[in-house]
PDB file of C-alpha atoms in Angstrom:
ATOM      1  CA  UNK A 205     119.939  78.523 101.911  1.00 63.00           C
ATOM      2  CA  UNK A 206     120.789  76.939 105.203  1.00 86.00           C
ATOM      3  CA  UNK A 207     118.196  78.402 107.627  1.00 93.00           C
ATOM      4  CA  UNK A 208     116.058  75.958 109.484  1.00 96.00           C
ATOM      5  CA  UNK A 209     112.424  76.826 108.454  1.00 98.00           C
ATOM      6  CA  UNK A 210     109.976  78.018 111.226  1.00 98.00           C
ATOM      7  CA  UNK A 211     106.364  78.822 111.222  1.00 98.00           C
ATOM      8  CA  UNK A 212     104.231  80.278 114.058  1.00 98.00           C
ATOM      9  CA  UNK A 213     100.476  80.914 113.814  1.00 98.00           C
ATOM     10  CA  UNK A 214      97.848  82.422 116.130  1.00 97.00           C
ATOM     11  CA  UNK A 215      94.099  82.031 116.027  1.00 95.00           C
ATOM     12  CA  UNK A 216      93.406  85.324 117.956  1.00 92.00           C
ATOM     13  CA  UNK A 217      93.891  86.540 121.565  1.00 89.00           C
ATOM     14  CA  UNK A 218      91.041  87.057 123.882  1.00 85.00           C
ATOM     15  CA  UNK A 219      88.814  84.655 125.713  1.00 80.00           C
ATOM     16  CA  UNK A 220      88.144  81.400 124.048  1.00 78.00           C
ATOM     17  CA  UNK A 221      84.947  79.995 125.218  1.00 78.00           C
ATOM     18  CA  UNK A 222      85.233  76.368 126.470  1.00 82.00           C
ATOM     19  CA  UNK A 223      82.952  74.855 123.688  1.00 80.00           C
ATOM     20  CA  UNK A 224      85.296  76.367 121.024  1.00 84.00           C
ATOM     21  CA  UNK A 225      88.726  75.432 122.546  1.00 87.00           C
ATOM     22  CA  UNK A 226      89.044  72.236 120.776  1.00 90.00           C
ATOM     23  CA  UNK A 227      88.147  73.652 117.332  1.00 91.00           C
ATOM     24  CA  UNK A 228      90.538  76.562 117.831  1.00 92.00           C
ATOM     25  CA  UNK A 229      93.307  74.281 118.927  1.00 93.00           C
ATOM     26  CA  UNK A 230      92.791  71.838 115.954  1.00 94.00           C
ATOM     27  CA  UNK A 231      92.453  74.940 113.651  1.00 95.00           C
ATOM     28  CA  UNK A 232      95.868  76.532 114.547  1.00 97.00           C
ATOM     29  CA  UNK A 233      97.641  73.171 114.434  1.00 97.00           C
ATOM     30  CA  UNK A 234      96.330  72.393 111.014  1.00 97.00           C
ATOM     31  CA  UNK A 235      97.465  75.760 109.792  1.00 98.00           C
ATOM     32  CA  UNK A 236     100.916  75.487 111.184  1.00 98.00           C
ATOM     33  CA  UNK A 237     101.331  71.983 109.647  1.00 97.00           C
ATOM     34  CA  UNK A 238     100.019  73.158 106.159  1.00 97.00           C
ATOM     35  CA  UNK A 239     102.489  76.168 106.337  1.00 98.00           C
ATOM     36  CA  UNK A 240     105.298  74.168 107.463  1.00 97.00           C
ATOM     37  CA  UNK A 241     104.718  71.634 104.495  1.00 97.00           C
ATOM     38  CA  UNK A 242     105.480  74.511 102.177  1.00 98.00           C
ATOM     39  CA  UNK A 243     108.738  75.379 104.023  1.00 98.00           C
ATOM     40  CA  UNK A 244     109.846  71.830 104.250  1.00 96.00           C
ATOM     41  CA  UNK A 245     109.629  71.486 100.390  1.00 97.00           C
ATOM     42  CA  UNK A 246     111.804  74.604 100.139  1.00 97.00           C
ATOM     43  CA  UNK A 247     108.899  76.971  99.553  1.00 98.00           C
ATOM     44  CA  UNK A 248     109.016  80.682 100.560  1.00 98.00           C
ATOM     45  CA  UNK A 249     108.004  82.199 103.861  1.00 98.00           C
ATOM     46  CA  UNK A 250     105.559  84.365 101.918  1.00 98.00           C
ATOM     47  CA  UNK A 251     103.598  81.236 100.485  1.00 98.00           C
ATOM     48  CA  UNK A 252     103.682  79.455 103.848  1.00 98.00           C
ATOM     49  CA  UNK A 253     102.163  82.419 105.861  1.00 98.00           C
ATOM     50  CA  UNK A 254      99.528  82.986 103.046  1.00 98.00           C
ATOM     51  CA  UNK A 255      98.625  79.262 103.277  1.00 98.00           C
ATOM     52  CA  UNK A 256      98.428  79.067 106.922  1.00 98.00           C
ATOM     53  CA  UNK A 257      96.203  82.167 107.121  1.00 98.00           C
ATOM     54  CA  UNK A 258      93.864  80.855 104.222  1.00 98.00           C
ATOM     55  CA  UNK A 259      93.389  77.647 106.229  1.00 97.00           C
ATOM     56  CA  UNK A 260      92.183  79.712 109.278  1.00 97.00           C
ATOM     57  CA  UNK A 261      90.080  82.028 107.094  1.00 97.00           C
ATOM     58  CA  UNK A 262      88.346  78.901 105.884  1.00 97.00           C
ATOM     59  CA  UNK A 263      87.784  77.621 109.464  1.00 95.00           C
ATOM     60  CA  UNK A 264      84.548  78.962 110.988  1.00 92.00           C
ATOM     61  CA  UNK A 265      86.105  78.867 114.391  1.00 90.00           C
ATOM     62  CA  UNK A 266      88.014  82.186 113.643  1.00 93.00           C
ATOM     63  CA  UNK A 267      86.978  85.643 113.220  1.00 92.00           C
ATOM     64  CA  UNK A 268      88.422  85.910 109.621  1.00 94.00           C
ATOM     65  CA  UNK A 269      87.011  84.860 106.357  1.00 93.00           C
ATOM     66  CA  UNK A 270      84.044  82.405 106.911  1.00 93.00           C
ATOM     67  CA  UNK A 271      83.028  82.895 110.620  1.00 91.00           C
ATOM     68  CA  UNK A 272      83.916  86.687 110.715  1.00 91.00           C
ATOM     69  CA  UNK A 273      81.897  88.775 113.237  1.00 91.00           C
ATOM     70  CA  UNK A 274      79.259  91.110 111.773  1.00 92.00           C
ATOM     71  CA  UNK A 275      79.241  94.946 111.684  1.00 91.00           C
ATOM     72  CA  UNK A 276      76.306  97.201 113.000  1.00 90.00           C
ATOM     73  CA  UNK A 277      74.380  96.515 109.822  1.00 92.00           C
ATOM     74  CA  UNK A 278      74.809  92.612 110.081  1.00 91.00           C
ATOM     75  CA  UNK A 279      77.418  92.337 107.290  1.00 91.00           C
ATOM     76  CA  UNK A 280      80.909  90.928 107.174  1.00 93.00           C
ATOM     77  CA  UNK A 281      83.622  93.484 106.384  1.00 93.00           C
ATOM     78  CA  UNK A 282      87.166  92.069 106.572  1.00 95.00           C
ATOM     79  CA  UNK A 283      90.702  93.230 106.784  1.00 96.00           C
ATOM     80  CA  UNK A 284      94.037  91.538 105.813  1.00 97.00           C
ATOM     81  CA  UNK A 285      97.792  92.132 105.382  1.00 98.00           C
ATOM     82  CA  UNK A 286     100.764  90.317 103.990  1.00 98.00           C
ATOM     83  CA  UNK A 287     104.367  91.406 104.124  1.00 98.00           C
ATOM     84  CA  UNK A 288     107.601  90.270 102.568  1.00 98.00           C
ATOM     85  CA  UNK A 289     110.771  90.684 104.783  1.00 98.00           C
ATOM     86  CA  UNK A 290     113.035  90.636 101.756  1.00 98.00           C
ATOM     87  CA  UNK A 291     112.169  94.007 100.304  1.00 98.00           C
ATOM     88  CA  UNK A 292     109.511  95.345 102.676  1.00 98.00           C
ATOM     89  CA  UNK A 293     106.773  94.804  99.937  1.00 98.00           C
ATOM     90  CA  UNK A 294     103.345  94.627 101.537  1.00 98.00           C
ATOM     91  CA  UNK A 295      99.739  94.362 100.298  1.00 98.00           C
ATOM     92  CA  UNK A 296      96.567  94.925 102.314  1.00 98.00           C
ATOM     93  CA  UNK A 297      92.753  95.154 101.941  1.00 97.00           C
ATOM     94  CA  UNK A 298      90.283  96.723 104.253  1.00 96.00           C
ATOM     95  CA  UNK A 299      86.522  96.586 104.770  1.00 95.00           C
ATOM     96  CA  UNK A 300      86.188  94.087 101.893  1.00 96.00           C
ATOM     97  CA  UNK A 301      83.031  92.002 101.520  1.00 94.00           C
ATOM     98  CA  UNK A 302      81.835  88.995  99.535  1.00 95.00           C
ATOM     99  CA  UNK A 303      85.484  87.427  99.388  1.00 95.00           C
ATOM    100  CA  UNK A 304      86.332  83.989 100.804  1.00 96.00           C
ATOM    101  CA  UNK A 305      89.936  84.779 101.400  1.00 97.00           C
ATOM    102  CA  UNK A 306      90.996  88.241 101.831  1.00 97.00           C
ATOM    103  CA  UNK A 307      94.676  87.262 102.458  1.00 98.00           C
ATOM    104  CA  UNK A 308      94.771  85.981  98.748  1.00 98.00           C
ATOM    105  CA  UNK A 309      93.517  89.513  97.688  1.00 98.00           C
ATOM    106  CA  UNK A 310      96.097  91.235  99.858  1.00 98.00           C
ATOM    107  CA  UNK A 311      98.851  89.141  98.300  1.00 98.00           C
ATOM    108  CA  UNK A 312      97.515  90.287  94.809  1.00 98.00           C
ATOM    109  CA  UNK A 313      97.491  93.873  95.735  1.00 98.00           C
ATOM    110  CA  UNK A 314     101.134  93.326  96.706  1.00 98.00           C
ATOM    111  CA  UNK A 315     102.067  91.587  93.519  1.00 98.00           C
ATOM    112  CA  UNK A 316      99.956  93.223  90.792  1.00 98.00           C
ATOM    113  CA  UNK A 317      99.669  96.882  91.833  1.00 97.00           C
ATOM    114  CA  UNK A 318     102.064  99.598  92.682  1.00 97.00           C
ATOM    115  CA  UNK A 319      99.843 100.230  95.889  1.00 98.00           C
ATOM    116  CA  UNK A 320      99.931  98.722  99.390  1.00 97.00           C
ATOM    117  CA  UNK A 321      96.217  98.986 100.504  1.00 98.00           C
ATOM    118  CA  UNK A 322      93.005  98.975  98.746  1.00 98.00           C
ATOM    119  CA  UNK A 323      89.723  99.425 100.479  1.00 97.00           C
ATOM    120  CA  UNK A 324      86.036  98.523 100.186  1.00 94.00           C
ATOM    121  CA  UNK A 325      84.709  99.277  96.695  1.00 95.00           C
ATOM    122  CA  UNK A 326      87.983  99.607  95.113  1.00 96.00           C
ATOM    123  CA  UNK A 327      89.279  96.383  96.530  1.00 97.00           C
ATOM    124  CA  UNK A 328      86.076  94.797  95.159  1.00 96.00           C
ATOM    125  CA  UNK A 329      86.846  96.110  91.776  1.00 97.00           C
ATOM    126  CA  UNK A 330      90.309  94.996  91.994  1.00 98.00           C
ATOM    127  CA  UNK A 331      89.105  91.504  93.012  1.00 97.00           C
ATOM    128  CA  UNK A 332      86.910  91.237  89.860  1.00 97.00           C
ATOM    129  CA  UNK A 333      89.758  92.519  87.696  1.00 97.00           C
ATOM    130  CA  UNK A 334      92.118  89.566  88.849  1.00 97.00           C
ATOM    131  CA  UNK A 335      89.351  87.033  88.545  1.00 96.00           C
ATOM    132  CA  UNK A 336      88.784  86.282  92.239  1.00 95.00           C
ATOM    133  CA  UNK A 337      85.363  84.744  92.439  1.00 94.00           C
ATOM    134  CA  UNK A 338      82.564  86.402  94.501  1.00 94.00           C
ATOM    135  CA  UNK A 339      81.235  84.585  97.539  1.00 94.00           C
ATOM    136  CA  UNK A 340      77.854  85.669  98.600  1.00 92.00           C
ATOM    137  CA  UNK A 341      77.863  87.400 101.998  1.00 88.00           C
ATOM    138  CA  UNK A 342      75.587  84.805 103.512  1.00 91.00           C
ATOM    139  CA  UNK A 343      78.069  82.126 102.839  1.00 94.00           C
ATOM    140  CA  UNK A 344      80.629  83.812 105.153  1.00 94.00           C
ATOM    141  CA  UNK A 345      78.104  84.254 108.101  1.00 93.00           C
ATOM    142  CA  UNK A 346      77.831  81.577 110.732  1.00 92.00           C
ATOM    143  CA  UNK A 347      74.950  81.039 113.039  1.00 91.00           C
ATOM    144  CA  UNK A 348      77.170  82.028 115.876  1.00 89.00           C
ATOM    145  CA  UNK A 349      78.182  85.392 114.341  1.00 89.00           C
ATOM    146  CA  UNK A 350      74.430  86.179 113.647  1.00 91.00           C
ATOM    147  CA  UNK A 351      73.332  85.227 117.230  1.00 89.00           C
ATOM    148  CA  UNK A 352      76.166  87.374 118.666  1.00 86.00           C
ATOM    149  CA  UNK A 353      75.206  90.281 116.419  1.00 88.00           C
ATOM    150  CA  UNK A 354      71.523  90.001 117.510  1.00 89.00           C
ATOM    151  CA  UNK A 355      72.618  89.915 121.125  1.00 88.00           C
ATOM    152  CA  UNK A 356      74.638  93.030 120.865  1.00 85.00           C
ATOM    153  CA  UNK A 357      71.825  94.857 119.272  1.00 87.00           C
ATOM    154  CA  UNK A 358      69.694  94.428 122.418  1.00 85.00           C
ATOM    155  CA  UNK A 359      69.255  97.681 124.459  1.00 80.00           C
ATOM    156  CA  UNK A 360      70.944  96.401 127.582  1.00 72.00           C
ATOM    157  CA  UNK A 361      73.859  94.630 125.741  1.00 69.00           C
ATOM    158  CA  UNK A 362      77.432  95.445 126.100  1.00 59.00           C
ATOM    159  CA  UNK A 363      79.215  94.619 122.911  1.00 50.00           C
ATOM    160  CA  UNK A 364      82.542  95.342 124.707  1.00 56.00           C
ATOM    161  CA  UNK A 365      81.876  92.116 126.697  1.00 51.00           C
ATOM    162  CA  UNK A 366      82.022  90.135 123.495  1.00 47.00           C
ATOM    163  CA  UNK A 367      85.039  91.762 122.173  1.00 51.00           C
ATOM    164  CA  UNK A 368      87.098  89.637 124.406  1.00 51.00           C
ATOM    165  CA  UNK A 369      86.622  86.688 122.022  1.00 53.00           C
ATOM    166  CA  UNK A 370      88.425  88.309 119.152  1.00 61.00           C
ATOM    167  CA  UNK A 371      90.008  85.623 116.903  1.00 71.00           C
ATOM    168  CA  UNK A 372      91.990  87.612 114.348  1.00 91.00           C
ATOM    169  CA  UNK A 373      94.296  85.049 112.654  1.00 96.00           C
ATOM    170  CA  UNK A 374      97.992  85.492 111.666  1.00 98.00           C
ATOM    171  CA  UNK A 375     101.171  83.824 110.811  1.00 98.00           C
ATOM    172  CA  UNK A 376     104.939  84.541 110.599  1.00 98.00           C
ATOM    173  CA  UNK A 377     107.596  82.313 109.091  1.00 98.00           C
ATOM    174  CA  UNK A 378     111.268  82.188 108.023  1.00 98.00           C
ATOM    175  CA  UNK A 379     112.195  79.938 105.193  1.00 98.00           C
ATOM    176  CA  UNK A 380     115.428  78.118 104.050  1.00 97.00           C
ATOM    177  CA  UNK A 381     116.842  81.306 102.408  1.00 97.00           C
ATOM    178  CA  UNK A 382     116.465  83.206 105.545  1.00 98.00           C
ATOM    179  CA  UNK A 383     113.629  85.451 104.296  1.00 98.00           C
ATOM    180  CA  UNK A 384     110.749  86.264 106.809  1.00 98.00           C
ATOM    181  CA  UNK A 385     107.089  87.129 105.990  1.00 99.00           C
ATOM    182  CA  UNK A 386     104.027  87.805 108.102  1.00 98.00           C
ATOM    183  CA  UNK A 387     100.205  87.619 107.179  1.00 98.00           C
ATOM    184  CA  UNK A 388      97.179  88.692 109.363  1.00 98.00           C
ATOM    185  CA  UNK A 389      93.345  88.491 108.582  1.00 97.00           C
ATOM    186  CA  UNK A 390      90.357  89.529 110.589  1.00 95.00           C
ATOM    187  CA  UNK A 391      86.597  90.249 110.585  1.00 91.00           C
ATOM    188  CA  UNK A 392      87.162  92.934 112.986  1.00 87.00           C
ATOM    189  CA  UNK A 393      85.011  93.934 116.003  1.00 86.00           C
ATOM    190  CA  UNK A 394      81.522  92.672 116.472  1.00 84.00           C
ATOM    191  CA  UNK A 395      78.887  95.341 115.872  1.00 84.00           C
ATOM    192  CA  UNK A 396      81.559  97.749 114.651  1.00 87.00           C
ATOM    193  CA  UNK A 397      80.684 100.978 112.755  1.00 87.00           C
ATOM    194  CA  UNK A 398      80.320 100.443 109.115  1.00 87.00           C
ATOM    195  CA  UNK A 399      83.660 101.155 107.387  1.00 88.00           C
ATOM    196  CA  UNK A 400      85.717 100.808 110.658  1.00 90.00           C
ATOM    197  CA  UNK A 401      89.185  99.435 109.840  1.00 91.00           C
ATOM    198  CA  UNK A 402      91.372  98.188 112.754  1.00 90.00           C
ATOM    199  CA  UNK A 403      95.100  97.420 113.123  1.00 94.00           C
ATOM    200  CA  UNK A 404      95.117  94.325 110.793  1.00 95.00           C
ATOM    201  CA  UNK A 405      95.260  96.215 107.417  1.00 96.00           C
ATOM    202  CA  UNK A 406      97.769  98.723 108.844  1.00 97.00           C
ATOM    203  CA  UNK A 407     101.480  98.026 108.300  1.00 98.00           C
ATOM    204  CA  UNK A 408     103.414  98.006 111.500  1.00 98.00           C
ATOM    205  CA  UNK A 409     100.366  97.471 113.556  1.00 98.00           C
ATOM    206  CA  UNK A 410      98.618  94.277 112.448  1.00 97.00           C
ATOM    207  CA  UNK A 411     101.909  92.883 111.088  1.00 98.00           C
ATOM    208  CA  UNK A 412     105.561  93.686 109.953  1.00 98.00           C
ATOM    209  CA  UNK A 413     108.229  91.766 108.460  1.00 98.00           C
ATOM    210  CA  UNK A 414     111.925  92.750 107.801  1.00 98.00           C
ATOM    211  CA  UNK A 415     114.810  90.374 107.121  1.00 98.00           C
ATOM    212  CA  UNK A 416     116.954  92.588 109.246  1.00 98.00           C
ATOM    213  CA  UNK A 417     115.168  91.642 112.446  1.00 98.00           C
ATOM    214  CA  UNK A 418     112.221  89.372 111.897  1.00 98.00           C
ATOM    215  CA  UNK A 419     108.376  89.107 111.537  1.00 99.00           C
ATOM    216  CA  UNK A 420     105.450  89.726 113.892  1.00 98.00           C
ATOM    217  CA  UNK A 421     101.671  89.368 113.653  1.00 98.00           C
ATOM    218  CA  UNK A 422      99.414  90.850 116.235  1.00 97.00           C
ATOM    219  CA  UNK A 423      95.919  90.216 117.540  1.00 95.00           C
ATOM    220  CA  UNK A 424      93.839  91.931 120.255  1.00 93.00           C
ATOM    221  CA  UNK A 425      92.239  95.467 120.687  1.00 91.00           C
ATOM    222  CA  UNK A 426      92.869  96.941 117.323  1.00 92.00           C
ATOM    223  CA  UNK A 427      92.710 100.556 118.360  1.00 93.00           C
ATOM    224  CA  UNK A 428      95.230 100.036 121.143  1.00 94.00           C
ATOM    225  CA  UNK A 429      97.448  98.081 118.714  1.00 96.00           C
ATOM    226  CA  UNK A 430      97.438 101.056 116.283  1.00 96.00           C
ATOM    227  CA  UNK A 431      98.285 103.455 118.979  1.00 98.00           C
ATOM    228  CA  UNK A 432     101.488 101.783 119.759  1.00 98.00           C
ATOM    229  CA  UNK A 433     102.353 100.309 116.262  1.00 98.00           C
ATOM    230  CA  UNK A 434     102.729  97.030 118.094  1.00 98.00           C
ATOM    231  CA  UNK A 435     104.213  94.812 115.426  1.00 98.00           C
ATOM    232  CA  UNK A 436     106.919  97.373 114.521  1.00 98.00           C
ATOM    233  CA  UNK A 437     107.523  97.987 118.162  1.00 98.00           C
ATOM    234  CA  UNK A 438     108.231  94.370 118.812  1.00 98.00           C
ATOM    235  CA  UNK A 439     110.724  94.190 115.976  1.00 98.00           C
ATOM    236  CA  UNK A 440     112.383  97.524 117.201  1.00 98.00           C
ATOM    237  CA  UNK A 441     112.991  95.671 120.528  1.00 98.00           C
ATOM    238  CA  UNK A 442     114.447  92.708 118.549  1.00 98.00           C
ATOM    239  CA  UNK A 443     116.775  94.963 116.730  1.00 98.00           C
ATOM    240  CA  UNK A 444     117.993  96.376 120.071  1.00 98.00           C
ATOM    241  CA  UNK A 445     119.022  92.835 121.021  1.00 98.00           C
ATOM    242  CA  UNK A 446     115.979  91.322 122.806  1.00 98.00           C
ATOM    243  CA  UNK A 447     114.947  87.787 122.302  1.00 98.00           C
ATOM    244  CA  UNK A 448     111.502  87.511 120.551  1.00 98.00           C
ATOM    245  CA  UNK A 449     109.798  86.533 123.889  1.00 98.00           C
ATOM    246  CA  UNK A 450     111.270  89.389 125.769  1.00 98.00           C
ATOM    247  CA  UNK A 451     110.572  91.827 122.847  1.00 98.00           C
ATOM    248  CA  UNK A 452     106.909  90.635 122.739  1.00 98.00           C
ATOM    249  CA  UNK A 453     106.425  90.827 126.613  1.00 98.00           C
ATOM    250  CA  UNK A 454     108.053  94.363 126.734  1.00 98.00           C
ATOM    251  CA  UNK A 455     105.800  95.712 123.785  1.00 98.00           C
ATOM    252  CA  UNK A 456     102.545  94.025 125.329  1.00 98.00           C
ATOM    253  CA  UNK A 457     103.335  95.433 128.696  1.00 98.00           C
ATOM    254  CA  UNK A 458     103.891  98.867 127.250  1.00 98.00           C
ATOM    255  CA  UNK A 459     100.422  98.725 125.392  1.00 97.00           C
ATOM    256  CA  UNK A 460      98.806  97.696 128.588  1.00 97.00           C
ATOM    257  CA  UNK A 461     100.299 100.334 130.818  1.00 98.00           C
ATOM    258  CA  UNK A 462     100.307 103.141 128.132  1.00 98.00           C
ATOM    259  CA  UNK A 463      96.756 102.658 126.508  1.00 97.00           C
ATOM    260  CA  UNK A 464      95.178  99.988 128.631  1.00 96.00           C
ATOM    261  CA  UNK A 465      94.997  97.527 125.663  1.00 95.00           C
ATOM    262  CA  UNK A 466      95.292  93.774 125.692  1.00 94.00           C
ATOM    263  CA  UNK A 467      96.458  91.522 123.062  1.00 95.00           C
ATOM    264  CA  UNK A 468      98.682  88.850 121.793  1.00 97.00           C
ATOM    265  CA  UNK A 469     101.706  88.486 119.180  1.00 98.00           C
ATOM    266  CA  UNK A 470     103.588  85.838 117.361  1.00 98.00           C
ATOM    267  CA  UNK A 471     107.170  86.665 116.461  1.00 98.00           C
ATOM    268  CA  UNK A 472     109.990  84.957 114.499  1.00 98.00           C
ATOM    269  CA  UNK A 473     113.504  86.466 114.544  1.00 98.00           C
ATOM    270  CA  UNK A 474     115.811  86.341 111.631  1.00 98.00           C
ATOM    271  CA  UNK A 475     117.836  83.708 113.433  1.00 97.00           C
ATOM    272  CA  UNK A 476     114.787  81.338 113.682  1.00 98.00           C
ATOM    273  CA  UNK A 477     113.946  82.106 117.363  1.00 98.00           C
ATOM    274  CA  UNK A 478     110.082  82.352 117.953  1.00 98.00           C
ATOM    275  CA  UNK A 479     107.584  83.499 120.530  1.00 98.00           C
ATOM    276  CA  UNK A 480     103.903  83.367 120.989  1.00 98.00           C
ATOM    277  CA  UNK A 481     102.986  85.671 123.877  1.00 98.00           C
ATOM    278  CA  UNK A 482      99.624  87.347 125.066  1.00 96.00           C
ATOM    279  CA  UNK A 483      98.238  89.669 127.799  1.00 95.00           C
ATOM    280  CA  UNK A 484      94.740  88.442 127.271  1.00 93.00           C
ATOM    281  CA  UNK A 485      93.321  85.310 129.100  1.00 90.00           C
ATOM    282  CA  UNK A 486      93.975  83.207 126.106  1.00 93.00           C
ATOM    283  CA  UNK A 487      95.465  82.920 122.616  1.00 95.00           C
ATOM    284  CA  UNK A 488      95.448  79.862 120.412  1.00 95.00           C
ATOM    285  CA  UNK A 489      98.809  79.382 118.693  1.00 97.00           C
ATOM    286  CA  UNK A 490     101.035  76.710 117.085  1.00 98.00           C
ATOM    287  CA  UNK A 491     104.478  76.513 115.832  1.00 98.00           C
ATOM    288  CA  UNK A 492     106.767  74.076 113.935  1.00 98.00           C
ATOM    289  CA  UNK A 493     110.404  74.087 114.210  1.00 97.00           C
ATOM    290  CA  UNK A 494     112.956  71.129 113.853  1.00 95.00           C
ATOM    291  CA  UNK A 495     109.954  68.932 112.872  1.00 94.00           C
ATOM    292  CA  UNK A 496     108.500  69.446 116.407  1.00 97.00           C
ATOM    293  CA  UNK A 497     105.041  71.062 116.674  1.00 97.00           C
ATOM    294  CA  UNK A 498     104.151  73.126 119.737  1.00 97.00           C
ATOM    295  CA  UNK A 499     100.755  74.549 120.563  1.00 97.00           C
ATOM    296  CA  UNK A 500      98.685  76.037 123.376  1.00 96.00           C
ATOM    297  CA  UNK A 501      95.771  78.204 124.361  1.00 94.00           C
ATOM    298  CA  UNK A 502      96.479  79.005 128.010  1.00 92.00           C
ATOM    299  CA  UNK A 503      99.228  81.074 129.535  1.00 91.00           C
ATOM    300  CA  UNK A 504     102.056  78.530 130.312  1.00 90.00           C
ATOM    301  CA  UNK A 505     100.498  75.820 128.164  1.00 92.00           C
ATOM    302  CA  UNK A 506     102.735  74.170 125.779  1.00 93.00           C
ATOM    303  CA  UNK A 507     102.033  70.754 124.157  1.00 93.00           C
ATOM    304  CA  UNK A 508     104.639  69.258 121.844  1.00 95.00           C
ATOM    305  CA  UNK A 509     104.550  66.339 119.528  1.00 94.00           C
ATOM    306  CA  UNK A 510     106.627  65.219 116.463  1.00 95.00           C
ATOM    307  CA  UNK A 511     105.333  66.566 113.124  1.00 94.00           C
ATOM    308  CA  UNK A 512     104.895  63.091 111.717  1.00 92.00           C
ATOM    309  CA  UNK A 513     102.693  62.059 114.520  1.00 92.00           C
ATOM    310  CA  UNK A 514     100.614  65.264 114.201  1.00 90.00           C
ATOM    311  CA  UNK A 515     100.228  64.732 110.449  1.00 89.00           C
ATOM    312  CA  UNK A 516      98.822  61.143 110.875  1.00 86.00           C
ATOM    313  CA  UNK A 517      96.312  62.283 113.510  1.00 81.00           C
ATOM    314  CA  UNK A 518      95.446  65.347 111.257  1.00 78.00           C
ATOM    315  CA  UNK A 519      94.583  62.956 108.386  1.00 73.00           C
ATOM    316  CA  UNK A 520      92.425  61.056 110.611  1.00 70.00           C
ATOM    317  CA  UNK A 521      90.584  64.064 111.539  1.00 59.00           C
ATOM    318  CA  UNK A 522      91.804  64.658 115.168  1.00 49.00           C
TER     319      UNK A 522
END
């Protein structure tokens, strides 16, 4: 292989409240560095995106894994997807409970079954069968998620107001062999109906990866993303010759004008070009390419530092 490896991660598009900015930034940087570590050693794009997403699932700053928002009944129900650009294999899980890392389960669905998507009880049985330990639901619930759930239950509340702070997490990568992959994971919408599944678990919406074009992972209003099949739409534009940035902007713009939906995307093309774009107020993102780390949260914001330097401050705990 002679591709230069690239990884891009996002920690969700929406509105990131001031007191959570630093944690979100640190979380996407950590995830990008961990994923890049795998690529640098010659590891696969698939392993890199899984590892990056697992890192964010374990971080309570994000709406995925621990820190997921609660459904109407006050429970955590999570969705996740992973996809291999080499052969278009994909695995996904939806409405899963009591699992710390849904992305791991999605990877096992891809590798150990002939299916692409397992849901709820069936996903639970499969997790038991492959020996994934059960995590008590309470362990995944943070004080913040519970507070917010209660607030949304108040008669004069407007859950829509809180949906702006969405925090789906995702990663895309290209490895030395030129293979691309994507991974996306989420707790969904706060106070959603039981059994609601959004874009994340749906191939082509929450993510898509194809070596012929590239990989994309999305975040934002799930129902809008599903209506336009956002991840696949972006890669279609890439196939038509657009740069990742142009493809992302064009697709996000279409989603906004056609269905009034806002969101964000990360993209890597099969030539190693990347983009992190969003139509919401903010989106936490980070990328590593050529041993340079880039990251941001606000539109137009882009901090850059050498990976070595970033790894030192990482080990010192930011």
